[in-house]
Each structure stands twice: as structure tokens, then as C-alpha cells.
Tab-separated table of C-alpha atoms in Angstrom:
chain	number	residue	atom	x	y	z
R	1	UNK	CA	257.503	210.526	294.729
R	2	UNK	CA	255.893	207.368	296.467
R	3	UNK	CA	252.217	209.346	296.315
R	4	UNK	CA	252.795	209.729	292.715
R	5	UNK	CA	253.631	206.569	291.963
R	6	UNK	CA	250.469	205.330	293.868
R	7	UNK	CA	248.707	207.131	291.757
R	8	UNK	CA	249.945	206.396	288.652
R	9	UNK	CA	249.541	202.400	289.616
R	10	UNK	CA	246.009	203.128	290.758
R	11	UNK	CA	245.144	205.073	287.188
R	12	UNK	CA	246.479	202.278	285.770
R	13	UNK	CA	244.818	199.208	286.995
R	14	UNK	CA	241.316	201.696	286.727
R	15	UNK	CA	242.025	201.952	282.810
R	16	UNK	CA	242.984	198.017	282.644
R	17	UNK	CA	239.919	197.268	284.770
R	18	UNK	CA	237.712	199.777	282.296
R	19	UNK	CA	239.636	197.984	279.430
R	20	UNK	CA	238.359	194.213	280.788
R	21	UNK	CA	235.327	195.360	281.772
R	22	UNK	CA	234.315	196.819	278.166
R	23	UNK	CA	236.239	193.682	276.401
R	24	UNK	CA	233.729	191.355	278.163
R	25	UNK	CA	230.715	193.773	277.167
R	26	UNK	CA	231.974	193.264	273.831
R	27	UNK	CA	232.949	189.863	273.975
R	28	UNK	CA	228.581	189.281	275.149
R	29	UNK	CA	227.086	191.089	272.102
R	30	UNK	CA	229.352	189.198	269.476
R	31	UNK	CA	228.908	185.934	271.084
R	32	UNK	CA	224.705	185.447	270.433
R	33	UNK	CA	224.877	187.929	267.439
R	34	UNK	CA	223.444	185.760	264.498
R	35	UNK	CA	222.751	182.802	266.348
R	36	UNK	CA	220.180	180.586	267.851
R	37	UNK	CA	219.065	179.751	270.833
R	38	UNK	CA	216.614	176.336	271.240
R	39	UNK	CA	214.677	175.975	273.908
R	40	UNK	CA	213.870	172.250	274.496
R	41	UNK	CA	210.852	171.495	276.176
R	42	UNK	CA	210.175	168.054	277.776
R	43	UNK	CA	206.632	167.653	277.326
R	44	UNK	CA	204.356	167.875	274.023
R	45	UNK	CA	202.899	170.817	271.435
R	46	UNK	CA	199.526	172.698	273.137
R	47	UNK	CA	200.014	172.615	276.417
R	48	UNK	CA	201.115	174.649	279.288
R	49	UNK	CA	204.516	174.119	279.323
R	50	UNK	CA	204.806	174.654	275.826
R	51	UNK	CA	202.878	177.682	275.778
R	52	UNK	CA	204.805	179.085	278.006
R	53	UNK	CA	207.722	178.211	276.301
R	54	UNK	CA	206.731	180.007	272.828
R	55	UNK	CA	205.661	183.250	274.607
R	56	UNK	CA	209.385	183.677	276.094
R	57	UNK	CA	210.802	182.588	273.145
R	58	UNK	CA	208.972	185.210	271.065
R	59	UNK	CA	210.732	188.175	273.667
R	60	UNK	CA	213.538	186.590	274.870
R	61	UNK	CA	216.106	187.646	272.088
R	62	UNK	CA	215.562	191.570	272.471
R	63	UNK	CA	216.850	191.510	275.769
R	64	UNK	CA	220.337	189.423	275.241
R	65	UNK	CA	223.276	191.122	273.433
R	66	UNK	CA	223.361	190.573	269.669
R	67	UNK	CA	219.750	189.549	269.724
R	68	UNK	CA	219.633	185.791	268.843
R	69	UNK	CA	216.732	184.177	267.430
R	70	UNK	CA	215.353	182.162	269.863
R	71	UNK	CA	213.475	178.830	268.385
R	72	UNK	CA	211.503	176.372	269.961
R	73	UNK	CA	211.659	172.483	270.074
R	74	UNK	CA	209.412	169.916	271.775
R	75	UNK	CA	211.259	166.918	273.240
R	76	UNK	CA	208.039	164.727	274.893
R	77	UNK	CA	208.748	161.397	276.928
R	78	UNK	CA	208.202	159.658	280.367
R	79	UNK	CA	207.204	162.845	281.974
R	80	UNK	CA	210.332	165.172	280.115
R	81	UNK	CA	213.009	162.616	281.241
R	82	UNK	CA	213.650	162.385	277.905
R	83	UNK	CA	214.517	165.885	277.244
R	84	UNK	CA	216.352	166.843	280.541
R	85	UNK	CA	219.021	163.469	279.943
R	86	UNK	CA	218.956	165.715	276.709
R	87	UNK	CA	219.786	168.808	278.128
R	88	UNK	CA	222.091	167.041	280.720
R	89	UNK	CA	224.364	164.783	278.463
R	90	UNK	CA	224.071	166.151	274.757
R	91	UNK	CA	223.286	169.343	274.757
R	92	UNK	CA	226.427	171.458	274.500
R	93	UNK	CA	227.096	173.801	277.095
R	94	UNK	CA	227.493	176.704	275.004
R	95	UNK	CA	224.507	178.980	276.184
R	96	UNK	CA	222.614	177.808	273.104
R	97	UNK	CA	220.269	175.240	274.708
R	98	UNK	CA	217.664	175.816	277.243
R	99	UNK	CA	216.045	173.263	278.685
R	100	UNK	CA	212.078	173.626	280.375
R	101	UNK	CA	210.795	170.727	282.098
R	102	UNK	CA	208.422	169.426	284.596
R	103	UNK	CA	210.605	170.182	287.892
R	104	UNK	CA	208.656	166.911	289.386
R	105	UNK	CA	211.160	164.308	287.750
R	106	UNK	CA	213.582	165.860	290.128
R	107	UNK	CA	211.688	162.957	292.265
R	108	UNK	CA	212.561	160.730	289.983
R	109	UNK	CA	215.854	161.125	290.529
R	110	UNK	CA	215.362	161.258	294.595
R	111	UNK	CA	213.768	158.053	294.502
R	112	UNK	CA	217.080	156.416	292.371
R	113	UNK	CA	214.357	155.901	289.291
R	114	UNK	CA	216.033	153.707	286.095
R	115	UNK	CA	216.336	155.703	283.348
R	116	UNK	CA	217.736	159.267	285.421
R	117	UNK	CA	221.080	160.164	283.431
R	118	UNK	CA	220.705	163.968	285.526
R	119	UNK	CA	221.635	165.130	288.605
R	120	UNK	CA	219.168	168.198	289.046
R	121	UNK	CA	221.425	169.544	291.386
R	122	UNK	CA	223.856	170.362	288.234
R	123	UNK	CA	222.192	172.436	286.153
R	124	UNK	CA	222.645	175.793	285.534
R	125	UNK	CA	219.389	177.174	286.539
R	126	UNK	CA	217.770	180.751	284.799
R	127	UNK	CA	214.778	180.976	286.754
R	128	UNK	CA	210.713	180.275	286.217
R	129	UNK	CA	208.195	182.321	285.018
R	130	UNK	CA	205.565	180.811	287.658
R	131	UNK	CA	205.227	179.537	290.938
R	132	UNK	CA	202.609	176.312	290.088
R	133	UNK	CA	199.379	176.886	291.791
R	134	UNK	CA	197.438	173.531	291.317
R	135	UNK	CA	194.280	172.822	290.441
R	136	UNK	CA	192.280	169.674	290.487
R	137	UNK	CA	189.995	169.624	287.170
R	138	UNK	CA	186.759	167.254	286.484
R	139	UNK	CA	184.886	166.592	283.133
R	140	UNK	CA	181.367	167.806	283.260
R	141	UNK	CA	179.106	164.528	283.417
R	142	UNK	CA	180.795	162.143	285.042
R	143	UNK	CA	178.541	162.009	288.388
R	144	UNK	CA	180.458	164.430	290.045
R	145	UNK	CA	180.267	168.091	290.133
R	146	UNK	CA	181.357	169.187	293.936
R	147	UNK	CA	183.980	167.641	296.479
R	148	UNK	CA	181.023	166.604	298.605
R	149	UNK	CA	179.925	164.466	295.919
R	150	UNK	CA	183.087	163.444	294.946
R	151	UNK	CA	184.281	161.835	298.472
R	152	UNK	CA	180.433	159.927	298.168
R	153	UNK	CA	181.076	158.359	294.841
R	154	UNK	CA	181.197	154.750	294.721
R	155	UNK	CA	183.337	154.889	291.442
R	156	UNK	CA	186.399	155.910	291.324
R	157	UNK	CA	187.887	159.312	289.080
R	158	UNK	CA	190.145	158.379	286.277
R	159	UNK	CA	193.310	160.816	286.404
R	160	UNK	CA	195.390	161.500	283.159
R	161	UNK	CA	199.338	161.890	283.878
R	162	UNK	CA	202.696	161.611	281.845
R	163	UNK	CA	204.581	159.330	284.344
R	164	UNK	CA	204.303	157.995	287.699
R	165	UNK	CA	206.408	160.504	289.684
R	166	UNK	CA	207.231	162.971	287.184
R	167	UNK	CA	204.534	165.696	286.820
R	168	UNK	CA	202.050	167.433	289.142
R	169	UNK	CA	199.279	165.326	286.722
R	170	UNK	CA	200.928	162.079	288.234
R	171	UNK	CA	201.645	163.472	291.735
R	172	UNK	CA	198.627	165.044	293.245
R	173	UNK	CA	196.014	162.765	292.522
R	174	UNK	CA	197.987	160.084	293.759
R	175	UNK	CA	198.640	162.272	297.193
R	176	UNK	CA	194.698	163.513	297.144
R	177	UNK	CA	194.299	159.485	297.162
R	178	UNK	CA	196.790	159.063	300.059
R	179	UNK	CA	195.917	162.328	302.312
R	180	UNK	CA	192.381	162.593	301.619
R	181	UNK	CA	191.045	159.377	300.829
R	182	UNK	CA	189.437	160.098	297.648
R	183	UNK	CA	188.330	157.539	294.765
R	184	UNK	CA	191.033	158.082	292.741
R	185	UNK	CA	192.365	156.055	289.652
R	186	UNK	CA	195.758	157.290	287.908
R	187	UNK	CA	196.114	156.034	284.351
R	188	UNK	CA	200.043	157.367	283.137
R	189	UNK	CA	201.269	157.339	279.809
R	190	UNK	CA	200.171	160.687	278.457
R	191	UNK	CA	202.810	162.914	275.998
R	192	UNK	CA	201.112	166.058	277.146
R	193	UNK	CA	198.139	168.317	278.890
R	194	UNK	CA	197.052	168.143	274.698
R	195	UNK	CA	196.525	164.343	274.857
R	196	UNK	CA	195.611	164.164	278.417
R	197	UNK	CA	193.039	167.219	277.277
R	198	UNK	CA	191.702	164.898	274.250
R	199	UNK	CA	191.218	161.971	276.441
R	200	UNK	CA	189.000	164.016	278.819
R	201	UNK	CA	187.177	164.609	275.425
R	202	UNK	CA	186.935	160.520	274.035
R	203	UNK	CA	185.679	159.714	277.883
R	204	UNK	CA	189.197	157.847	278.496
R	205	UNK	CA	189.797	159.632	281.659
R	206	UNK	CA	187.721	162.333	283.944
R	207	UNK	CA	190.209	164.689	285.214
R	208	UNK	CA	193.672	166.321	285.266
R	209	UNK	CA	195.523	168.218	287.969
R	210	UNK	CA	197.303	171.279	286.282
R	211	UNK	CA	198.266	174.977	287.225
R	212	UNK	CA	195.652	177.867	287.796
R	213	UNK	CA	197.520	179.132	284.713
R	214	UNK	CA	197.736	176.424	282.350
R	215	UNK	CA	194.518	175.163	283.423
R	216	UNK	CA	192.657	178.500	282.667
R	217	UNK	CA	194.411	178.515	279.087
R	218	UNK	CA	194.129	175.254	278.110
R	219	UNK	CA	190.015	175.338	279.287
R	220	UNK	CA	189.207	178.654	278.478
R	221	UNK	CA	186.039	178.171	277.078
R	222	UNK	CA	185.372	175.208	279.070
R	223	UNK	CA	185.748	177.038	281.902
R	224	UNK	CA	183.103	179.527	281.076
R	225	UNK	CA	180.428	176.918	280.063
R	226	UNK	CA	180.600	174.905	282.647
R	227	UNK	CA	182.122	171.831	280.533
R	228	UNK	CA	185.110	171.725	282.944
R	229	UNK	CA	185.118	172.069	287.228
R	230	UNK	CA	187.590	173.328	289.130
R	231	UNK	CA	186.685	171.301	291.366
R	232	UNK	CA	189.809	171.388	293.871
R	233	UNK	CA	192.709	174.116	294.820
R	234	UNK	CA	195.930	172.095	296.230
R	235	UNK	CA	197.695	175.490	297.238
R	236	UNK	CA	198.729	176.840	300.843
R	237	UNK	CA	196.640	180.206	300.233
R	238	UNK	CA	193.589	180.273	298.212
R	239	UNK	CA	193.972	181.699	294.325
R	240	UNK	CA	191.654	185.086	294.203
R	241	UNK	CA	189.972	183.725	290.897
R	242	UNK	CA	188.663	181.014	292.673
R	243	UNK	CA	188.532	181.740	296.264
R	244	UNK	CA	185.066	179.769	296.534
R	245	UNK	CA	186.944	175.944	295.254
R	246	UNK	CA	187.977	174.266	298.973
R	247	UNK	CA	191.336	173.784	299.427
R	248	UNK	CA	192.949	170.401	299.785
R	249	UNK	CA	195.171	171.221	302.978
R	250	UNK	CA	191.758	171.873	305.126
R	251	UNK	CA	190.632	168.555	304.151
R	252	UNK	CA	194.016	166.742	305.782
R	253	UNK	CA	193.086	164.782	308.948
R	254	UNK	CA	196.583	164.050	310.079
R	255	UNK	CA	199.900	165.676	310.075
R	256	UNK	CA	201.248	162.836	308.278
R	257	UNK	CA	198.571	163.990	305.556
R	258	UNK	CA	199.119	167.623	305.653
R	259	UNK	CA	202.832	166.827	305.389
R	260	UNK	CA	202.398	164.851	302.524
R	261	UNK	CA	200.409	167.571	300.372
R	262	UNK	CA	202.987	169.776	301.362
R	263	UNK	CA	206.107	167.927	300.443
R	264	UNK	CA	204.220	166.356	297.025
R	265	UNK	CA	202.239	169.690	295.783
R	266	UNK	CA	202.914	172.901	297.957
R	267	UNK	CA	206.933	172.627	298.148
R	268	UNK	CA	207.941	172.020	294.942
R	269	UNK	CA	205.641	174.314	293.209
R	270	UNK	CA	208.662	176.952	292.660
R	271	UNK	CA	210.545	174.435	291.196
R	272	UNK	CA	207.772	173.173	288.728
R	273	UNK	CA	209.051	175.153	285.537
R	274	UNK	CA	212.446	175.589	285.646
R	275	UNK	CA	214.132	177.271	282.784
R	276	UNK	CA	218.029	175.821	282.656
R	277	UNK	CA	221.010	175.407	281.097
R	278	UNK	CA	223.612	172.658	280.827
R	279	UNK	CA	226.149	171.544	283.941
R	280	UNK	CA	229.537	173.868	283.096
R	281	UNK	CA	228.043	176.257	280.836
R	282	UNK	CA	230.069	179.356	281.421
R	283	UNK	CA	229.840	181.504	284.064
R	284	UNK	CA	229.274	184.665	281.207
R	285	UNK	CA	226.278	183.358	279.804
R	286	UNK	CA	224.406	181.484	282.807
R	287	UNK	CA	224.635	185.756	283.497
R	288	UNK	CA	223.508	187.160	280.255
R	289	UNK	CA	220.752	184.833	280.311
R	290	UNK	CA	219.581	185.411	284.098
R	291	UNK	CA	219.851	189.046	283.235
R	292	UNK	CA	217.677	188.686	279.822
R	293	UNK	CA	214.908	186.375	281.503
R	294	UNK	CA	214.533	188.740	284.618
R	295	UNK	CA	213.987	191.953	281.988
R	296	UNK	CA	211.733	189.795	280.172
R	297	UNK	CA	209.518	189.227	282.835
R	298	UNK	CA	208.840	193.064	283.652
R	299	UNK	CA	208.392	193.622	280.047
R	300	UNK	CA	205.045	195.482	278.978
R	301	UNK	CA	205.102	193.730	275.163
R	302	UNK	CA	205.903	190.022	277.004
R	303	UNK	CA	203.143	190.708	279.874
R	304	UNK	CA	200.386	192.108	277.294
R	305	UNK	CA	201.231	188.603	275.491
R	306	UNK	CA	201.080	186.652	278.386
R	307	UNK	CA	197.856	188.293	279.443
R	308	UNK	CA	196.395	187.622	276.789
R	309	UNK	CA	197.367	184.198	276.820
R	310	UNK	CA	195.591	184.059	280.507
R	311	UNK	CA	199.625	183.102	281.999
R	312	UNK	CA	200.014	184.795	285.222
R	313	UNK	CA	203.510	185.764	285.936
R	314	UNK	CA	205.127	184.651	289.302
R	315	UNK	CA	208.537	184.740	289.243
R	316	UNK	CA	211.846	182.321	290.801
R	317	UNK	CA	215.027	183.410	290.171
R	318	UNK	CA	217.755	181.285	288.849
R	319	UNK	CA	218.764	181.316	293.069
R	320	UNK	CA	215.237	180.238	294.644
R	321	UNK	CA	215.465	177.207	292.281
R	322	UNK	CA	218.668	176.307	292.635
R	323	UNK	CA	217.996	176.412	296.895
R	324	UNK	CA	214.727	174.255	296.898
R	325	UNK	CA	216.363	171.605	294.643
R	326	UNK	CA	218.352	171.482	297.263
R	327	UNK	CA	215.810	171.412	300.273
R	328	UNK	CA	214.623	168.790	298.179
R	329	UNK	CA	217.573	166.319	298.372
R	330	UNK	CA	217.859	167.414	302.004
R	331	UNK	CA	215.046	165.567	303.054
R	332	UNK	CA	215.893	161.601	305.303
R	333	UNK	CA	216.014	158.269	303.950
R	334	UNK	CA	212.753	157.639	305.243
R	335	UNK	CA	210.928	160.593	304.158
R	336	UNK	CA	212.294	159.903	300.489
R	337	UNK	CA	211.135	155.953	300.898
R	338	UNK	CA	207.756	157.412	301.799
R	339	UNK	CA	207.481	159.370	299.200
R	340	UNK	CA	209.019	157.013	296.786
R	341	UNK	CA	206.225	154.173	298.057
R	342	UNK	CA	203.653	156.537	297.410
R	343	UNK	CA	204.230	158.221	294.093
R	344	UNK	CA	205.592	155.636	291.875
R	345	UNK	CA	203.079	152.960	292.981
């Protein structure tokens, strides 16, 4: 009699379990049918982090449950602070806002910056797309056309960024300035790569340090007539594409200048393009939406796309990003003031 019993108990807590189980499944495909899903991005129209944005947003709904349309908005200011005190303290945490920003205001927040309503430590994280490779690009014309040339010259490069401390565009020229020793002058204040890309055009500034990707998208045709120089790789190993370009870390003299290219550019390069969600969105669709953006990724329709588009895919999961956010605020009081001197001057 006891044996039977067990059974019965165990046959019955399979079927409620099988019950649950399918309820939820349920519960995921009526939740995002005929809705939308934004995705906010902190920095302007035409560049990389836009463009990247669109592509996933034109595949993203096939692979969640009730296949929402998935919509786009651009949210520029002071680097994408803007958008992520957005996505922090007014976007509803309903699964239905998305936020993609420039991981480097995470600094912002390190260094106790004015104007930081985030904790980046809060957010539900989804994962990136790509692993930032940076690149150091020159305008064709402006007296320097090789690094040789470019530690000779007597006047200085003009740098285009958003804000001081808050994108790869602000940080690594002022760290190529620090480490290396390079004539370097960082003019801030940019929406975008589009206006920092015009400005290169008008003569208002001479360079801009962006990804391998973004950089080969945004330049494409630059790139093949010569108009724009990859003139510098700031990665640990070299990209294939341009194996030839020297790489920052060989130029470092010191440790204290190795250390700094790899805290400022190398580090937080997984971080640079987070995809994320609201603080206390639930647990079910943080999930769905990890599970969605991971298919996406392997796609063959999304990678054809982003092919085409010259984006390389190099994944982070929602995990990785969450763990070097938190390396991040790991690091002593006096390698934070260090930092802090160094990129917000």
C-alpha cells in the first residue's frame, strides 16, 4: 500500500509540474503577442550603435513567443547618459524596453560623475552582439599618414568624442595621450559617430577612435580610397583585416602605461554594447529575451544582414557582462582616482 501511494504522489506532482511548466509556456507567447518592444539607444541616427541596433531589431521578434514588433528609438545625450537614467528610472520594467548604450559611462558612474541616476550594476543585462575591437582613425590630409609621423608632429590631432569619460571616442585618445605620449587634442560634445563623421568632413576635427566594426561601416568607401587611415589598433591581439596597423600595447613604455590601455580600452571592450533591461524586470522575460538574442545571433537571415552591413559578430552573454561590470567596480580607490584624473580631464 505505501509503494502505491508513492507512486500515486509522484504521478501527481509529475502532471502538476507538466501542468506549470506548460502554463508558463503559455503564459510567454500571450505576454509579447501584439506588442512592442523599443529599443532605446543612447547615442544618435547613422552610427554604429544605431546600426547595430536596427539590424537586431529587424530579427529579434521571430525568435520571442508571440512575435512582437520590435521598434527602434534614438535617445542621444552626454555620451547615452541620457538614455540609460531613461532606461534606469522611467522605463517600465515590463520586458518592453531595451536599452543599448555606450558601456563606457559605466565610468561615469565609478568616478561619482553629476548627472549618474544608474547603478550599472542593476540592470538586467541580455548580452552584446560584439566584443569592441578599437581602432584609431585619421582624416587623409592632415600631415599625418603613419604612427611614425604621427609621434613627430609638432601639431597636435583633434579627436571627436560624445563626453569626457563616456565613450571609447572620449577614452582612448585621451589614454593614447597619457600611455604613449602622442599629440593629442580631445574636443567632446558630439551626439554621434554621424556628427563626429561630418566634422571629420568640415575639417573641425582629424580623427575618431571607433570599433573595427563600426569603423569599417561607417568608412566603407573611405576606407577603400584611402580618404580615411587606420592608423592605430588599441586591441590585446591584432584584428586579421588589419594585421599590418601597430598595436598600441607594443608602444607602452611602462607598466603603469600598459595598465592603463588595458583598464581604459582592452577591459571593458565586452562591456562596450550592452543590450539591457530595467532593474526588477521579471525573472520570465530577462529569460525569454536572453534566449531570443542568443538564437538571433546564430541566425543565417540576421548574419547575411549583418554581413552585409560589414558588423562582425562577437558575442557576451547576458553573464560575461554582468561579471566585468563587476570587475569593474572591484577595482581600489586609487586606481578609480587615477582613472578618474585621467579621463574626465
Amino acid at each position: 500500500m505505501k509503494e502505491e501511494g508513492m507512486r500515486k504522489r509522484v504521478f501527481f506532482a509529475t502532471i502538476c509540474a507538466f501542468i506549470f511548466l506548460f502554463s508558463v509556456s503559455l503564459d510567454a507567447a500571450t505576454y509579447y503577442e501584439g506588442k512592442t518592444i523599443r529599443i532605446v539607444v543612447g547615442l544618435s541616427a547613422g552610427g554604429g550603435y544605431d546600426l547595430w541596433a536596427r539590424t537586431i531589431a529587424r530579427h529579434l521578434g521571430k525568435f520571442i513567443p508571440g512575435n512582437p514588433t520590435v521598434i527602434v528609438e534614438n535617445m542621444p545625450g552626454a555620451g547615452s547618459i541620457v538614455a540609460a537614467n531613461y532606461i534606469y528610472k522611467a522605463a517600465k520594467p515590463d520586458g518592453l524596453t531595451i536599452g543599448h548604450i555606450s558601456g563606457n559611462i559605466f565610468f561615469n558612474q565609478l568616478f561619482g560623475q553629476k548627472g549618474i541616476e544608474f547603478d550599472a550594476r542593476h540592470f538586467e543585462y541580455i548580452g552584446a552582439p560584439y566584443q569592441d575591437e578599437q581602432v584609431i582613425f585619421i582624416k587623409r590630409g592632415r600631415g599625418v599618414s603613419t604612427l611614425d609621423e604621427w609621434f613627430k608632429a609638432k601639431k597636435p590631432l583633434r579627436f571627436g568624442g560624445q563626453a569626457p569619460g563616456s565613450t571609447f571616442s572620449d577614452n582612448a585618445p585621451r589614454v593614447l595621450r597619457e600611455a604613449l605620449g602622442l599629440p593629442i587634442k580631445t574636443i567632446s560634445g558630439y551626439k554621434g559617430t554621424a556628427e563626429v563623421k561630418l566634422a571629420m568632413e568640415q575639417g573641425e576635427v582629424d580623427g575618431n577612435s571607433l570599433s573595427w566594426t563600426s569603423g569599417k561601416a561607417v568608412w566603407a568607401k573611405e576606407l577603400k580610397t584611402g580618404d580615411i587611415i587606420p592608423i592605430l589598433q588599441i586591441v590585446p591581439k591584432p584584428i586579421p583585416e588589419i594585421a599590418h596597423v601597430p598595436k598600441a600595447i607594443n608602444y607602452a613604455k611602462t607598466p603603469r602605461a600598459k595598465k592603463l590601455i588595458e583598464l581604459v580600452v582592452h577591459d571593458p571592450a565586452k562591456y562596450a554594447r550592452p543590450f539591457m533591461l530595467p532593474p526588477k524586470t521579471p525573472r520570465e522575460q530577462v529569460h525569454i529575451l536572453r534566449e531570443a538574442f542568443h538564437k538571433l545571433l546564430s541566425d543565417r537571415e540576421f548574419i547575411a544582414e549583418a554581413t552585409k552591413a560589414r558588423l562582425e559578430i562577437k558575442p557576451a552573454t547576458g553573464e560575461e557582462l554582468k561579471q566585468a561590470i563587476e570587475d569593474l567596480f572591484a577595482l581600489s580607490p586609487a586606481e578609480v582616482e587615477s582613472l578618474k584624473e585621467l579621463l574626465l580631464k
